[in-house]
Structure formats: structure tokens, C-alpha cells
């Protein structure tokens, strides 16, 4: 079963009429074999659909128009088995609205030393045919992913798969709706931004509802459905004794369940893929949504606090990209540092809302006071997240462009109990090291809010940024602050 059973990428092979029927027949047989092999590969997360060889401007235009019109098709893979004069591609590429991966491969892996002749040479021309195609894409200043190598090489298949996941996240954003309950946290800069530009650039819309609209839905939730959900909490989580049935705070657990159900109904009814809220606008709410926001994220919705719609949308896209992979993706905030020179760490968390998809073991369900918001104590899930490679990603609005910033990190398991910390938490070491990683993040204007991912790679996010046509900046093992500052400076010039 494919992770994205309903999605397709089309495999399109370019050629021309010059070669005669026999060669073109061979081209089609080889192309189909490659497309079918990719389709059958368990590492490929969606359906690869073979398309007949395109040999003229008209056929190229037609396949690009069909790809645009197909709701299942989220991108095309192109390959020039033979030579396909690339002026034929101009009209088609001009209208293509779907992501493109240029697979620079050839059918045979090795040169058949003892039998190679001119017929073989005429059939197997991708080494120069793909260069002709590459030129026209560069000449037209078109973004694409170029993957080079034999089509059966697992590394090649892995890169194709990465790009497909990025394309799936991108496709999910097109026409997506996100709702903000209340506005931006007062005076906060990085969570704000241009929603009109975002809709033009990213394809998703962000619109506001007064918190009262949500409160109305929450108030209509039935006691029976609250009972059912409270029962599910008791099954899935370790409930603090006071929250259990008969406990003195059991009423607060019911209130939290009612908020979660209200959120769920509101999002389903409005066909929303994510939301943000703010503790500064909770009129009529009993608690700031804690467990409710955590579990909505667990179900695949995007979320970020304090009106941060950019991060909410990013969390959603990254959850889609990670479909079917081990590990999770969560809203995150760099909270507190451990500056021990022998073992420097960042403690990531939020007031409440960390997604249970990154939890190790069975989360605790707890109730504690919250200093801000002025509401009753919120119920929340408390847990640790596991060790291993991870990353933080942030989209910031630089005024004249959006920037996707990624920091690769190494998560570490907590080495001490944190008995008084009432929130879910993660510990990580940023690459290339604590000081340079944090310095680079600050220099790049990265937000304090991020999406933390256990199952995506920086390459997938780079593909995503390329598809979106936005700036991509990575902080990783090889980041050097001097070069990094130059990169930011040069990018500023490039986007002028
Ligand atoms: Mn925050």
C-alpha cells in the first residue's frame, strides 16, 4: 500500500520523430519498464504512471496541460532517452504548473563493451539528450529537481521519493484552508506576515474567526460524546489521579474533552487543514486548548500558537510529507538552554501544545496552572521525545520574500528526571554545534516557533522550497558562520 494511494506522478519520456518506428518502439518499451519499476518499488510512496513518448511541441503541450488539469497528478518526471530538441518543450514548460523532476538516467547501467555499435549509440543518448533538456529549463529560469544515476540505484530511488513527498506536501497546500481564532499575539513580529502574498505564493488561504464562533460549537457538544472521549483519554494516557473518574479535577478533563470535540467539529465543518489560537483571545473559553490542540495535531492538522499561521501551515505540510514514516512532526519552540560546555543542549517545548506524534511511550495526562491567559487550569499531555536525527524548520516573511530556514539537530534522550516540568519536551543539539547553530539561526531571522521533525530530511525541505519558489537556507554539519553570513548577504542581492 502506497502512503499516497490517491496521488500520481507521471513519467514522461521525450524524443522526436527523426528516429523511425523501430527506435521509438524501443524507447517506449524501456520507458515503460523504468516507470513500472519505480511504481512497484516499495520506497516510492505514490503511483508512477507511464505516459506515451512525446515527440513534438503539440504532444508536449498536451501532456503538460493534462498534468495541470489532473487532480491526482502532483508532478511529472521527465527523461530524454534519445535526443528531444528542446525548443519543442518551450510551450509546454511555459504552462506547466506542477513540480518537475528531471531524471538524468539511462536504460542500461553499463556500456556493453563487446557489442556496442552505432544502433546502440543512437538509442541510448540521454547523456547528451538530457543536457539539451537541462539547457532549456535553465534558459527559462525554471525550478526543478535534477536526479542523476541509474534508475535501479537505491540512492536515485531515494532522491525521487524525497521529491515526491515534497510534491505531496505542496499539493496538499493548494486550496488548503487554515483558520485563526483571534489575531496575532500583540506586538509579536515574526509570527505576523503577509497573508495575501502567502496565498499567491503558497496556494493556501488563512482567515479569521472570532473565538466566539468556536465557543458556540464547543457549547453544542453533547455530554455523551464527551463521555466517550474521556474514556478514550483514560485508555490512551496515564491520567493524573485527580483527573480520573471521581477525582476532584475530573470536571476539568471533561471541559478539555469538550474543547477538543468543538475544535474537531469546527475544523471538519469548515474543511480546514489547521488552525492557530492565542491566549490573548479566549472569551468564553474555560481553558486554553492544550490536549485538544495536541490531539488535533496528532490527527494530522497543522497548529501553532499565538496566531502563528505560517507555522501552522508548515506543520500541516510537513505532516503530509511524512505520511507513513516512523516518527512525527510537531509545533515546537526553542524554550530554554543548557549551556554546559561539555554537553550543550536546547530544551524545546511550548506552554502546552506539543504533538503526541513525537512522544516516546505512553503520555501522561496532567492538569497544572498556567500563568497567562487568565483562564482555568488547562489539561495537557506530558511526555519526552526520543533520541535521533531531527530538524527544526521555520518559514519567515522577509518582506520581499519568504524564507524557509532549516536547522539539522541531533535529539538526545533526557538524562535526568524533570519532575516539576508540566509540559512535553524535547532535548536536542543543533548542528554544526550549539553556538554556531544558534548564531546562524538568529542571523537568518529564524522564528522561535518551528516545526520539529523526526522523519523528514533537509533535502525534502529543500525540494519543498524549490517547488514553492522561495528562498531556502540550511544550517547543518558544514555550516561556517563566515560563509553563512555571505550566503545571507548574497541571497538578499539575488532577491532584490
Ligand atoms: Mn509560542
GROMACS .gro file of C-alpha atoms and ligand atoms in nm:
model
  497
    1UNK     CA    1   0.000   0.000   0.000
    2UNK     CA    2   0.139   0.338  -0.105
    3UNK     CA    3   0.148   0.618   0.155
    4UNK     CA    4  -0.024   0.839  -0.103
    5UNK     CA    5  -0.253   0.589  -0.272
    6UNK     CA    6  -0.462   0.864  -0.435
    7UNK     CA    7  -0.170   1.057  -0.587
    8UNK     CA    8   0.023   1.014  -0.912
    9UNK     CA    9   0.343   1.130  -1.073
   10UNK     CA   10   0.358   1.098  -1.450
   11UNK     CA   11   0.664   0.953  -1.619
   12UNK     CA   12   0.714   1.145  -1.946
   13UNK     CA   13   0.984   1.050  -2.196
   14UNK     CA   14   1.089   1.299  -2.460
   15UNK     CA   15   1.206   1.213  -2.810
   16UNK     CA   16   1.141   1.323  -3.171
   17UNK     CA   17   1.010   1.173  -3.498
   18UNK     CA   18   1.352   1.160  -3.662
   19UNK     CA   19   1.443   0.817  -3.527
   20UNK     CA   20   1.195   0.597  -3.709
   21UNK     CA   21   0.944   0.350  -3.575
   22UNK     CA   22   1.181   0.079  -3.460
   23UNK     CA   23   1.386   0.302  -3.230
   24UNK     CA   24   1.077   0.476  -3.092
   25UNK     CA   25   0.925   0.138  -3.013
   26UNK     CA   26   1.236   0.052  -2.810
   27UNK     CA   27   1.219   0.391  -2.636
   28UNK     CA   28   0.861   0.321  -2.529
   29UNK     CA   29   0.943  -0.030  -2.403
   30UNK     CA   30   1.237   0.096  -2.198
   31UNK     CA   31   1.045   0.394  -2.058
   32UNK     CA   32   0.759   0.173  -1.952
   33UNK     CA   33   0.996  -0.064  -1.780
   34UNK     CA   34   1.152   0.221  -1.581
   35UNK     CA   35   0.814   0.374  -1.491
   36UNK     CA   36   0.670   0.036  -1.387
   37UNK     CA   37   0.978  -0.048  -1.185
   38UNK     CA   38   0.957   0.282  -0.997
   39UNK     CA   39   0.586   0.230  -0.943
   40UNK     CA   40   0.644  -0.114  -0.793
   41UNK     CA   41   0.932  -0.004  -0.569
   42UNK     CA   42   0.826  -0.003  -0.201
   43UNK     CA   43   1.044   0.304  -0.143
   44UNK     CA   44   0.829   0.505  -0.385
   45UNK     CA   45   0.534   0.649  -0.186
   46UNK     CA   46   0.286   0.710  -0.468
   47UNK     CA   47   0.175   0.585  -0.809
   48UNK     CA   48   0.407   0.631  -1.105
   49UNK     CA   49   0.209   0.646  -1.427
   50UNK     CA   50   0.376   0.576  -1.762
   51UNK     CA   51   0.286   0.822  -2.039
   52UNK     CA   52   0.344   0.765  -2.412
   53UNK     CA   53   0.664   0.919  -2.552
   54UNK     CA   54   0.624   1.284  -2.653
   55UNK     CA   55   0.781   1.369  -2.990
   56UNK     CA   56   0.652   1.713  -3.087
   57UNK     CA   57   0.561   2.055  -2.945
   58UNK     CA   58   0.193   1.960  -2.964
   59UNK     CA   59   0.234   1.634  -2.772
   60UNK     CA   60   0.449   1.806  -2.507
   61UNK     CA   61   0.197   2.087  -2.467
   62UNK     CA   62  -0.086   1.835  -2.440
   63UNK     CA   63   0.077   1.629  -2.165
   64UNK     CA   64   0.163   1.942  -1.964
   65UNK     CA   65  -0.194   2.071  -1.999
   66UNK     CA   66  -0.331   1.733  -1.892
   67UNK     CA   67  -0.098   1.725  -1.590
   68UNK     CA   68  -0.221   2.071  -1.487
   69UNK     CA   69  -0.582   1.961  -1.514
   70UNK     CA   70  -0.544   1.631  -1.328
   71UNK     CA   71  -0.622   1.645  -0.957
   72UNK     CA   72  -0.438   1.316  -0.896
   73UNK     CA   73  -0.118   1.422  -1.075
   74UNK     CA   74   0.113   1.612  -0.840
   75UNK     CA   75   0.418   1.628  -1.064
   76UNK     CA   76   0.596   1.493  -1.367
   77UNK     CA   77   0.924   1.312  -1.415
   78UNK     CA   78   1.095   1.381  -1.745
   79UNK     CA   79   1.366   1.176  -1.917
   80UNK     CA   80   1.520   1.210  -2.262
   81UNK     CA   81   1.610   0.856  -2.365
   82UNK     CA   82   1.703   0.993  -2.706
   83UNK     CA   83   1.755   1.350  -2.822
   84UNK     CA   84   1.448   1.572  -2.791
   85UNK     CA   85   1.518   1.914  -2.946
   86UNK     CA   86   1.424   2.138  -2.657
   87UNK     CA   87   1.262   2.430  -2.837
   88UNK     CA   88   0.975   2.180  -2.867
   89UNK     CA   89   0.943   2.197  -2.487
   90UNK     CA   90   0.905   2.576  -2.453
   91UNK     CA   91   0.526   2.599  -2.490
   92UNK     CA   92   0.460   2.303  -2.261
   93UNK     CA   93   0.702   2.414  -1.990
   94UNK     CA   94   0.558   2.765  -2.008
   95UNK     CA   95   0.219   2.644  -1.892
   96UNK     CA   96   0.326   2.357  -1.662
   97UNK     CA   97   0.205   2.430  -1.309
   98UNK     CA   98   0.307   2.101  -1.149
   99UNK     CA   99   0.651   2.027  -0.997
  100UNK     CA  100   0.905   1.869  -1.231
  101UNK     CA  101   1.181   1.618  -1.159
  102UNK     CA  102   1.436   1.571  -1.433
  103UNK     CA  103   1.564   1.215  -1.410
  104UNK     CA  104   1.904   1.200  -1.578
  105UNK     CA  105   1.945   0.828  -1.620
  106UNK     CA  106   1.993   0.576  -1.897
  107UNK     CA  107   1.831   0.242  -1.955
  108UNK     CA  108   2.147   0.033  -1.943
  109UNK     CA  109   2.373   0.072  -1.644
  110UNK     CA  110   2.695  -0.041  -1.813
  111UNK     CA  111   2.841   0.005  -2.156
  112UNK     CA  112   2.812  -0.332  -2.338
  113UNK     CA  113   3.178  -0.332  -2.437
  114UNK     CA  114   3.179  -0.622  -2.680
  115UNK     CA  115   2.853  -0.545  -2.863
  116UNK     CA  116   2.818  -0.169  -2.862
  117UNK     CA  117   2.760  -0.034  -3.213
  118UNK     CA  118   2.607   0.276  -3.374
  119UNK     CA  119   2.249   0.147  -3.335
  120UNK     CA  120   2.306   0.121  -2.962
  121UNK     CA  121   2.453   0.471  -2.958
  122UNK     CA  122   2.151   0.611  -3.143
  123UNK     CA  123   1.911   0.462  -2.893
  124UNK     CA  124   2.094   0.545  -2.570
  125UNK     CA  125   2.154   0.918  -2.589
  126UNK     CA  126   2.040   1.056  -2.257
  127UNK     CA  127   2.394   1.167  -2.170
  128UNK     CA  128   2.351   1.443  -2.427
  129UNK     CA  129   1.970   1.439  -2.473
  130UNK     CA  130   1.917   1.535  -2.110
  131UNK     CA  131   2.168   1.817  -2.142
  132UNK     CA  132   1.962   1.973  -2.419
  133UNK     CA  133   1.657   1.950  -2.191
  134UNK     CA  134   1.852   2.091  -1.896
  135UNK     CA  135   1.954   2.391  -2.104
  136UNK     CA  136   1.601   2.494  -2.190
  137UNK     CA  137   1.489   2.470  -1.828
  138UNK     CA  138   1.784   2.681  -1.716
  139UNK     CA  139   1.732   2.923  -2.005
  140UNK     CA  140   1.368   2.960  -1.899
  141UNK     CA  141   1.479   3.002  -1.535
  142UNK     CA  142   1.257   2.712  -1.428
  143UNK     CA  143   1.295   2.538  -1.094
  144UNK     CA  144   1.319   2.160  -1.096
  145UNK     CA  145   1.493   1.877  -0.919
  146UNK     CA  146   1.768   1.704  -1.113
  147UNK     CA  147   1.840   1.345  -1.008
  148UNK     CA  148   2.134   1.168  -1.168
  149UNK     CA  149   2.220   0.800  -1.172
  150UNK     CA  150   2.096   0.461  -1.280
  151UNK     CA  151   1.723   0.419  -1.221
  152UNK     CA  152   1.770   0.099  -1.019
  153UNK     CA  153   2.020   0.259  -0.779
  154UNK     CA  154   1.857   0.285  -0.432
  155UNK     CA  155   2.014   0.628  -0.384
  156UNK     CA  156   1.846   0.752  -0.700
  157UNK     CA  157   1.514   0.600  -0.598
  158UNK     CA  158   1.553   0.760  -0.254
  159UNK     CA  159   1.600   1.105  -0.408
  160UNK     CA  160   1.295   1.058  -0.630
  161UNK     CA  161   1.096   0.950  -0.326
  162UNK     CA  162   1.211   1.258  -0.129
  163UNK     CA  163   1.092   1.486  -0.405
  164UNK     CA  164   0.760   1.303  -0.427
  165UNK     CA  165   0.697   1.364  -0.057
  166UNK     CA  166   0.776   1.733  -0.105
  167UNK     CA  167   0.539   1.744  -0.403
  168UNK     CA  168   0.268   1.574  -0.194
  169UNK     CA  169   0.305   1.841   0.078
  170UNK     CA  170   0.288   2.110  -0.186
  171UNK     CA  171  -0.019   1.960  -0.348
  172UNK     CA  172  -0.190   1.948  -0.008
  173UNK     CA  173  -0.138   2.324   0.033
  174UNK     CA  174  -0.311   2.410  -0.295
  175UNK     CA  175  -0.655   2.535  -0.200
  176UNK     CA  176  -0.599   2.445   0.168
  177UNK     CA  177  -0.784   2.647   0.431
  178UNK     CA  178  -0.639   2.749   0.768
  179UNK     CA  179  -0.835   2.925   1.040
  180UNK     CA  180  -0.709   3.166   1.303
  181UNK     CA  181  -0.904   3.203   1.622
  182UNK     CA  182  -0.817   3.557   1.718
  183UNK     CA  183  -0.534   3.763   1.575
  184UNK     CA  184  -0.160   3.768   1.619
  185UNK     CA  185  -0.018   3.789   1.972
  186UNK     CA  186   0.006   4.160   2.040
  187UNK     CA  187   0.331   4.324   1.926
  188UNK     CA  188   0.496   3.996   1.815
  189UNK     CA  189   0.684   4.040   1.487
  190UNK     CA  190   0.791   3.705   1.345
  191UNK     CA  191   0.451   3.535   1.369
  192UNK     CA  192   0.295   3.814   1.161
  193UNK     CA  193   0.325   3.842   0.786
  194UNK     CA  194   0.158   3.897   0.452
  195UNK     CA  195  -0.135   3.656   0.414
  196UNK     CA  196  -0.223   3.782   0.068
  197UNK     CA  197   0.131   3.718  -0.056
  198UNK     CA  198   0.125   3.377   0.114
  199UNK     CA  199  -0.194   3.281  -0.067
  200UNK     CA  200  -0.046   3.389  -0.401
  201UNK     CA  201   0.281   3.209  -0.334
  202UNK     CA  202   0.172   2.900  -0.141
  203UNK     CA  203  -0.185   2.837  -0.256
  204UNK     CA  204  -0.342   2.822   0.091
  205UNK     CA  205  -0.575   3.075   0.249
  206UNK     CA  206  -0.579   3.199   0.608
  207UNK     CA  207  -0.893   3.352   0.751
  208UNK     CA  208  -1.007   3.454   1.096
  209UNK     CA  209  -1.296   3.358   1.316
  210UNK     CA  210  -1.377   3.527   1.643
  211UNK     CA  211  -1.323   3.288   1.931
  212UNK     CA  212  -1.697   3.316   1.999
  213UNK     CA  213  -1.770   3.120   1.682
  214UNK     CA  214  -1.567   2.832   1.822
  215UNK     CA  215  -1.718   2.869   2.170
  216UNK     CA  216  -2.063   2.830   2.017
  217UNK     CA  217  -1.964   2.495   1.862
  218UNK     CA  218  -1.799   2.383   2.187
  219UNK     CA  219  -2.117   2.462   2.381
  220UNK     CA  220  -2.319   2.240   2.146
  221UNK     CA  221  -2.102   1.931   2.215
  222UNK     CA  222  -2.314   1.661   2.378
  223UNK     CA  223  -2.242   1.505   2.716
  224UNK     CA  224  -2.244   1.160   2.555
  225UNK     CA  225  -1.963   1.241   2.314
  226UNK     CA  226  -1.765   1.400   2.599
  227UNK     CA  227  -1.806   1.076   2.797
  228UNK     CA  228  -1.676   0.872   2.503
  229UNK     CA  229  -1.371   1.093   2.459
  230UNK     CA  230  -1.292   1.097   2.832
  231UNK     CA  231  -1.300   0.718   2.817
  232UNK     CA  232  -1.052   0.727   2.526
  233UNK     CA  233  -0.822   0.958   2.729
  234UNK     CA  234  -0.823   0.705   3.012
  235UNK     CA  235  -0.734   0.423   2.771
  236UNK     CA  236  -0.458   0.602   2.584
  237UNK     CA  237  -0.291   0.808   2.855
  238UNK     CA  238  -0.171   0.782   3.211
  239UNK     CA  239  -0.427   1.006   3.383
  240UNK     CA  240  -0.318   1.202   3.686
  241UNK     CA  241  -0.527   1.069   3.981
  242UNK     CA  242  -0.718   1.398   4.027
  243UNK     CA  243  -0.832   1.378   3.663
  244UNK     CA  244  -0.967   1.025   3.692
  245UNK     CA  245  -1.333   0.949   3.736
  246UNK     CA  246  -1.425   1.050   4.091
  247UNK     CA  247  -1.113   1.270   4.116
  248UNK     CA  248  -1.161   1.630   4.225
  249UNK     CA  249  -1.049   1.772   3.885
  250UNK     CA  250  -1.240   1.526   3.664
  251UNK     CA  251  -1.467   1.812   3.559
  252UNK     CA  252  -1.168   1.990   3.403
  253UNK     CA  253  -1.091   1.679   3.197
  254UNK     CA  254  -1.448   1.687   3.068
  255UNK     CA  255  -1.411   2.056   2.983
  256UNK     CA  256  -1.091   1.977   2.790
  257UNK     CA  257  -1.265   1.696   2.602
  258UNK     CA  258  -1.549   1.931   2.515
  259UNK     CA  259  -1.299   2.184   2.376
  260UNK     CA  260  -1.128   1.914   2.168
  261UNK     CA  261  -1.458   1.797   2.019
  262UNK     CA  262  -1.561   2.154   1.945
  263UNK     CA  263  -1.232   2.214   1.768
  264UNK     CA  264  -1.269   1.895   1.570
  265UNK     CA  265  -1.626   1.975   1.458
  266UNK     CA  266  -1.531   2.330   1.366
  267UNK     CA  267  -1.232   2.218   1.157
  268UNK     CA  268  -1.427   1.938   0.987
  269UNK     CA  269  -1.725   2.158   0.906
  270UNK     CA  270  -1.507   2.436   0.764
  271UNK     CA  271  -1.286   2.192   0.575
  272UNK     CA  272  -0.980   2.336   0.749
  273UNK     CA  273  -0.638   2.171   0.748
  274UNK     CA  274  -0.508   2.357   1.051
  275UNK     CA  275  -0.556   2.641   1.295
  276UNK     CA  276  -0.393   2.885   1.532
  277UNK     CA  277  -0.524   3.034   1.855
  278UNK     CA  278  -0.397   3.286   2.107
  279UNK     CA  279  -0.409   3.308   2.485
  280UNK     CA  280  -0.496   3.678   2.443
  281UNK     CA  281  -0.834   3.596   2.292
  282UNK     CA  282  -1.015   3.326   2.487
  283UNK     CA  283  -1.350   3.494   2.557
  284UNK     CA  284  -1.598   3.229   2.663
  285UNK     CA  285  -1.338   2.951   2.674
  286UNK     CA  286  -1.284   2.768   3.002
  287UNK     CA  287  -0.926   2.664   2.925
  288UNK     CA  288  -0.663   2.742   2.664
  289UNK     CA  289  -0.676   2.435   2.436
  290UNK     CA  290  -0.395   2.204   2.549
  291UNK     CA  291  -0.470   1.838   2.499
  292UNK     CA  292  -0.721   1.936   2.228
  293UNK     CA  293  -0.458   2.117   2.021
  294UNK     CA  294  -0.209   1.835   2.085
  295UNK     CA  295  -0.450   1.570   1.966
  296UNK     CA  296  -0.567   1.768   1.661
  297UNK     CA  297  -0.201   1.781   1.558
  298UNK     CA  298  -0.184   1.408   1.625
  299UNK     CA  299  -0.466   1.363   1.376
  300UNK     CA  300  -0.273   1.550   1.107
  301UNK     CA  301  -0.396   1.907   1.146
  302UNK     CA  302  -0.148   2.193   1.139
  303UNK     CA  303  -0.126   2.406   1.452
  304UNK     CA  304   0.075   2.689   1.601
  305UNK     CA  305   0.009   2.915   1.896
  306UNK     CA  306  -0.019   3.293   1.923
  307UNK     CA  307  -0.176   3.342   1.581
  308UNK     CA  308   0.124   3.194   1.402
  309UNK     CA  309  -0.048   3.086   1.079
  310UNK     CA  310   0.279   3.039   0.885
  311UNK     CA  311   0.399   2.774   1.129
  312UNK     CA  312   0.053   2.611   1.147
  313UNK     CA  313   0.056   2.571   0.768
  314UNK     CA  314   0.415   2.443   0.774
  315UNK     CA  315   0.330   2.185   1.042
  316UNK     CA  316   0.046   2.061   0.821
  317UNK     CA  317   0.265   2.036   0.509
  318UNK     CA  318   0.538   1.852   0.699
  319UNK     CA  319   0.287   1.608   0.847
  320UNK     CA  320   0.165   1.530   0.496
  321UNK     CA  321   0.521   1.491   0.369
  322UNK     CA  322   0.596   1.244   0.650
  323UNK     CA  323   0.288   1.027   0.585
  324UNK     CA  324   0.361   0.663   0.667
  325UNK     CA  325   0.713   0.726   0.800
  326UNK     CA  326   0.831   0.636   1.151
  327UNK     CA  327   0.836   0.934   1.390
  328UNK     CA  328   0.637   1.254   1.396
  329UNK     CA  329   0.618   1.627   1.330
  330UNK     CA  330   0.517   1.886   1.586
  331UNK     CA  331   0.480   2.254   1.654
  332UNK     CA  332   0.785   2.350   1.862
  333UNK     CA  333   0.954   2.640   2.036
  334UNK     CA  334   1.314   2.681   2.144
  335UNK     CA  335   1.246   2.731   2.513
  336UNK     CA  336   1.549   2.709   2.741
  337UNK     CA  337   1.921   2.638   2.703
  338UNK     CA  338   2.160   2.406   2.881
  339UNK     CA  339   2.496   2.579   2.837
  340UNK     CA  340   2.710   2.309   2.996
  341UNK     CA  341   3.027   2.328   2.778
  342UNK     CA  342   3.061   1.951   2.793
  343UNK     CA  343   2.705   1.888   2.676
  344UNK     CA  344   2.522   2.196   2.547
  345UNK     CA  345   2.154   2.144   2.462
  346UNK     CA  346   1.833   2.320   2.364
  347UNK     CA  347   1.517   2.231   2.552
  348UNK     CA  348   1.226   2.259   2.311
  349UNK     CA  349   0.868   2.281   2.429
  350UNK     CA  350   0.567   2.511   2.440
  351UNK     CA  351   0.324   2.628   2.703
  352UNK     CA  352   0.118   2.317   2.624
  353UNK     CA  353   0.090   2.228   2.259
  354UNK     CA  354   0.344   1.966   2.151
  355UNK     CA  355   0.214   1.691   1.921
  356UNK     CA  356   0.191   1.342   2.063
  357UNK     CA  357   0.327   1.201   1.734
  358UNK     CA  358   0.679   1.265   1.867
  359UNK     CA  359   0.620   1.108   2.210
  360UNK     CA  360   0.822   0.821   2.349
  361UNK     CA  361   0.599   0.582   2.541
  362UNK     CA  362   0.255   0.648   2.687
  363UNK     CA  363   0.200   1.021   2.754
  364UNK     CA  364   0.081   1.141   3.093
  365UNK     CA  365  -0.236   1.344   3.102
  366UNK     CA  366  -0.199   1.618   3.363
  367UNK     CA  367  -0.353   1.941   3.488
  368UNK     CA  368  -0.147   2.236   3.613
  369UNK     CA  369  -0.194   2.609   3.643
  370UNK     CA  370  -0.097   2.832   3.350
  371UNK     CA  371   0.036   3.176   3.438
  372UNK     CA  372  -0.104   3.352   3.133
  373UNK     CA  373  -0.439   3.363   2.961
  374UNK     CA  374  -0.639   3.419   3.280
  375UNK     CA  375  -0.844   3.101   3.238
  376UNK     CA  376  -0.892   2.780   3.434
  377UNK     CA  377  -0.603   2.532   3.455
  378UNK     CA  378  -0.557   2.359   3.120
  379UNK     CA  379  -0.528   1.983   3.074
  380UNK     CA  380  -0.226   1.875   2.870
  381UNK     CA  381  -0.025   1.570   2.762
  382UNK     CA  382   0.323   1.549   2.913
  383UNK     CA  383   0.594   1.330   2.760
  384UNK     CA  384   0.953   1.305   2.643
  385UNK     CA  385   1.057   1.270   2.279
  386UNK     CA  386   1.315   1.020   2.165
  387UNK     CA  387   1.677   1.049   2.056
  388UNK     CA  388   1.798   1.056   1.698
  389UNK     CA  389   1.844   1.282   1.397
  390UNK     CA  390   1.580   1.554   1.366
  391UNK     CA  391   1.539   1.906   1.235
  392UNK     CA  392   1.366   2.236   1.300
  393UNK     CA  393   1.208   2.431   1.016
  394UNK     CA  394   1.072   2.784   1.009
  395UNK     CA  395   0.910   2.999   0.742
  396UNK     CA  396   0.972   3.370   0.789
  397UNK     CA  397   0.842   3.666   0.593
  398UNK     CA  398   1.142   3.878   0.492
  399UNK     CA  399   0.922   4.150   0.345
  400UNK     CA  400   1.009   4.093  -0.020
  401UNK     CA  401   1.013   3.710   0.002
  402UNK     CA  402   0.951   3.410   0.222
  403UNK     CA  403   1.248   3.220   0.359
  404UNK     CA  404   1.243   2.856   0.466
  405UNK     CA  405   1.511   2.801   0.727
  406UNK     CA  406   1.613   2.452   0.840
  407UNK     CA  407   1.849   2.350   1.120
  408UNK     CA  408   1.954   1.987   1.139
  409UNK     CA  409   1.980   1.873   1.501
  410UNK     CA  410   2.053   1.560   1.700
  411UNK     CA  411   1.787   1.484   1.959
  412UNK     CA  412   1.902   1.330   2.287
  413UNK     CA  413   1.702   1.147   2.548
  414UNK     CA  414   1.667   1.336   2.877
  415UNK     CA  415   1.940   1.218   3.115
  416UNK     CA  416   1.763   1.346   3.425
  417UNK     CA  417   1.407   1.336   3.553
  418UNK     CA  418   1.216   1.661   3.511
  419UNK     CA  419   0.957   1.601   3.784
  420UNK     CA  420   0.833   1.959   3.805
  421UNK     CA  421   0.818   2.041   3.433
  422UNK     CA  422   0.448   2.024   3.342
  423UNK     CA  423   0.485   2.017   2.961
  424UNK     CA  424   0.602   1.784   2.685
  425UNK     CA  425   0.964   1.844   2.597
  426UNK     CA  426   1.248   1.759   2.360
  427UNK     CA  427   1.623   1.799   2.401
  428UNK     CA  428   1.850   1.849   2.103
  429UNK     CA  429   2.195   1.959   1.992
  430UNK     CA  430   2.191   2.188   1.690
  431UNK     CA  431   2.442   2.133   1.409
  432UNK     CA  432   2.716   2.230   1.343
  433UNK     CA  433   2.739   2.295   1.720
  434UNK     CA  434   2.536   2.475   1.984
  435UNK     CA  435   2.686   2.822   1.948
  436UNK     CA  436   2.720   2.836   1.570
  437UNK     CA  437   2.386   2.667   1.512
  438UNK     CA  438   2.203   2.917   1.730
  439UNK     CA  439   2.405   3.210   1.591
  440UNK     CA  440   2.320   3.111   1.233
  441UNK     CA  441   1.952   3.076   1.320
  442UNK     CA  442   1.949   3.424   1.479
  443UNK     CA  443   2.136   3.576   1.183
  444UNK     CA  444   1.886   3.425   0.940
  445UNK     CA  445   1.592   3.567   1.135
  446UNK     CA  446   1.451   3.223   1.215
  447UNK     CA  447   1.138   3.226   1.429
  448UNK     CA  448   1.116   3.099   1.787
  449UNK     CA  449   0.830   2.883   1.656
  450UNK     CA  450   0.920   2.591   1.432
  451UNK     CA  451   0.802   2.260   1.304
  452UNK     CA  452   1.017   1.992   1.467
  453UNK     CA  453   1.051   1.679   1.256
  454UNK     CA  454   1.176   1.333   1.341
  455UNK     CA  455   1.111   1.184   0.998
  456UNK     CA  456   1.191   1.441   0.730
  457UNK     CA  457   1.529   1.537   0.587
  458UNK     CA  458   1.668   1.874   0.491
  459UNK     CA  459   1.677   1.751   0.130
  460UNK     CA  460   1.300   1.704   0.133
  461UNK     CA  461   1.253   2.056   0.269
  462UNK     CA  462   1.493   2.193   0.010
  463UNK     CA  463   1.283   2.024  -0.259
  464UNK     CA  464   0.972   2.174  -0.100
  465UNK     CA  465   1.119   2.527  -0.103
  466UNK     CA  466   1.227   2.481  -0.464
  467UNK     CA  467   0.877   2.374  -0.566
  468UNK     CA  468   0.732   2.672  -0.376
  469UNK     CA  469   0.983   2.902  -0.542
  470UNK     CA  470   1.106   3.050  -0.214
  471UNK     CA  471   1.445   3.104  -0.055
  472UNK     CA  472   1.592   2.803   0.126
  473UNK     CA  473   1.862   2.835   0.391
  474UNK     CA  474   2.009   2.535   0.569
  475UNK     CA  475   2.212   2.516   0.889
  476UNK     CA  476   2.385   2.179   0.904
  477UNK     CA  477   2.707   1.996   0.980
  478UNK     CA  478   2.912   2.205   0.739
  479UNK     CA  479   2.778   2.548   0.831
  480UNK     CA  480   3.051   2.804   0.881
  481UNK     CA  481   2.938   3.140   1.019
  482UNK     CA  482   3.160   3.346   0.789
  483UNK     CA  483   3.028   3.171   0.478
  484UNK     CA  484   2.676   3.169   0.617
  485UNK     CA  485   2.674   3.548   0.656
  486UNK     CA  486   2.793   3.578   0.298
  487UNK     CA  487   2.515   3.345   0.183
  488UNK     CA  488   2.254   3.562   0.352
  489UNK     CA  489   2.409   3.876   0.206
  490UNK     CA  490   2.420   3.729  -0.144
  491UNK     CA  491   2.066   3.598  -0.116
  492UNK     CA  492   1.950   3.948  -0.028
  493UNK     CA  493   2.104   4.070  -0.351
  494UNK     CA  494   1.961   3.779  -0.550
  495UNK     CA  495   1.607   3.850  -0.429
  496UNK     CA  496   1.628   4.230  -0.484
  497LIG    MN1  497   0.494   3.043   2.139
   0.00000   0.00000   0.00000
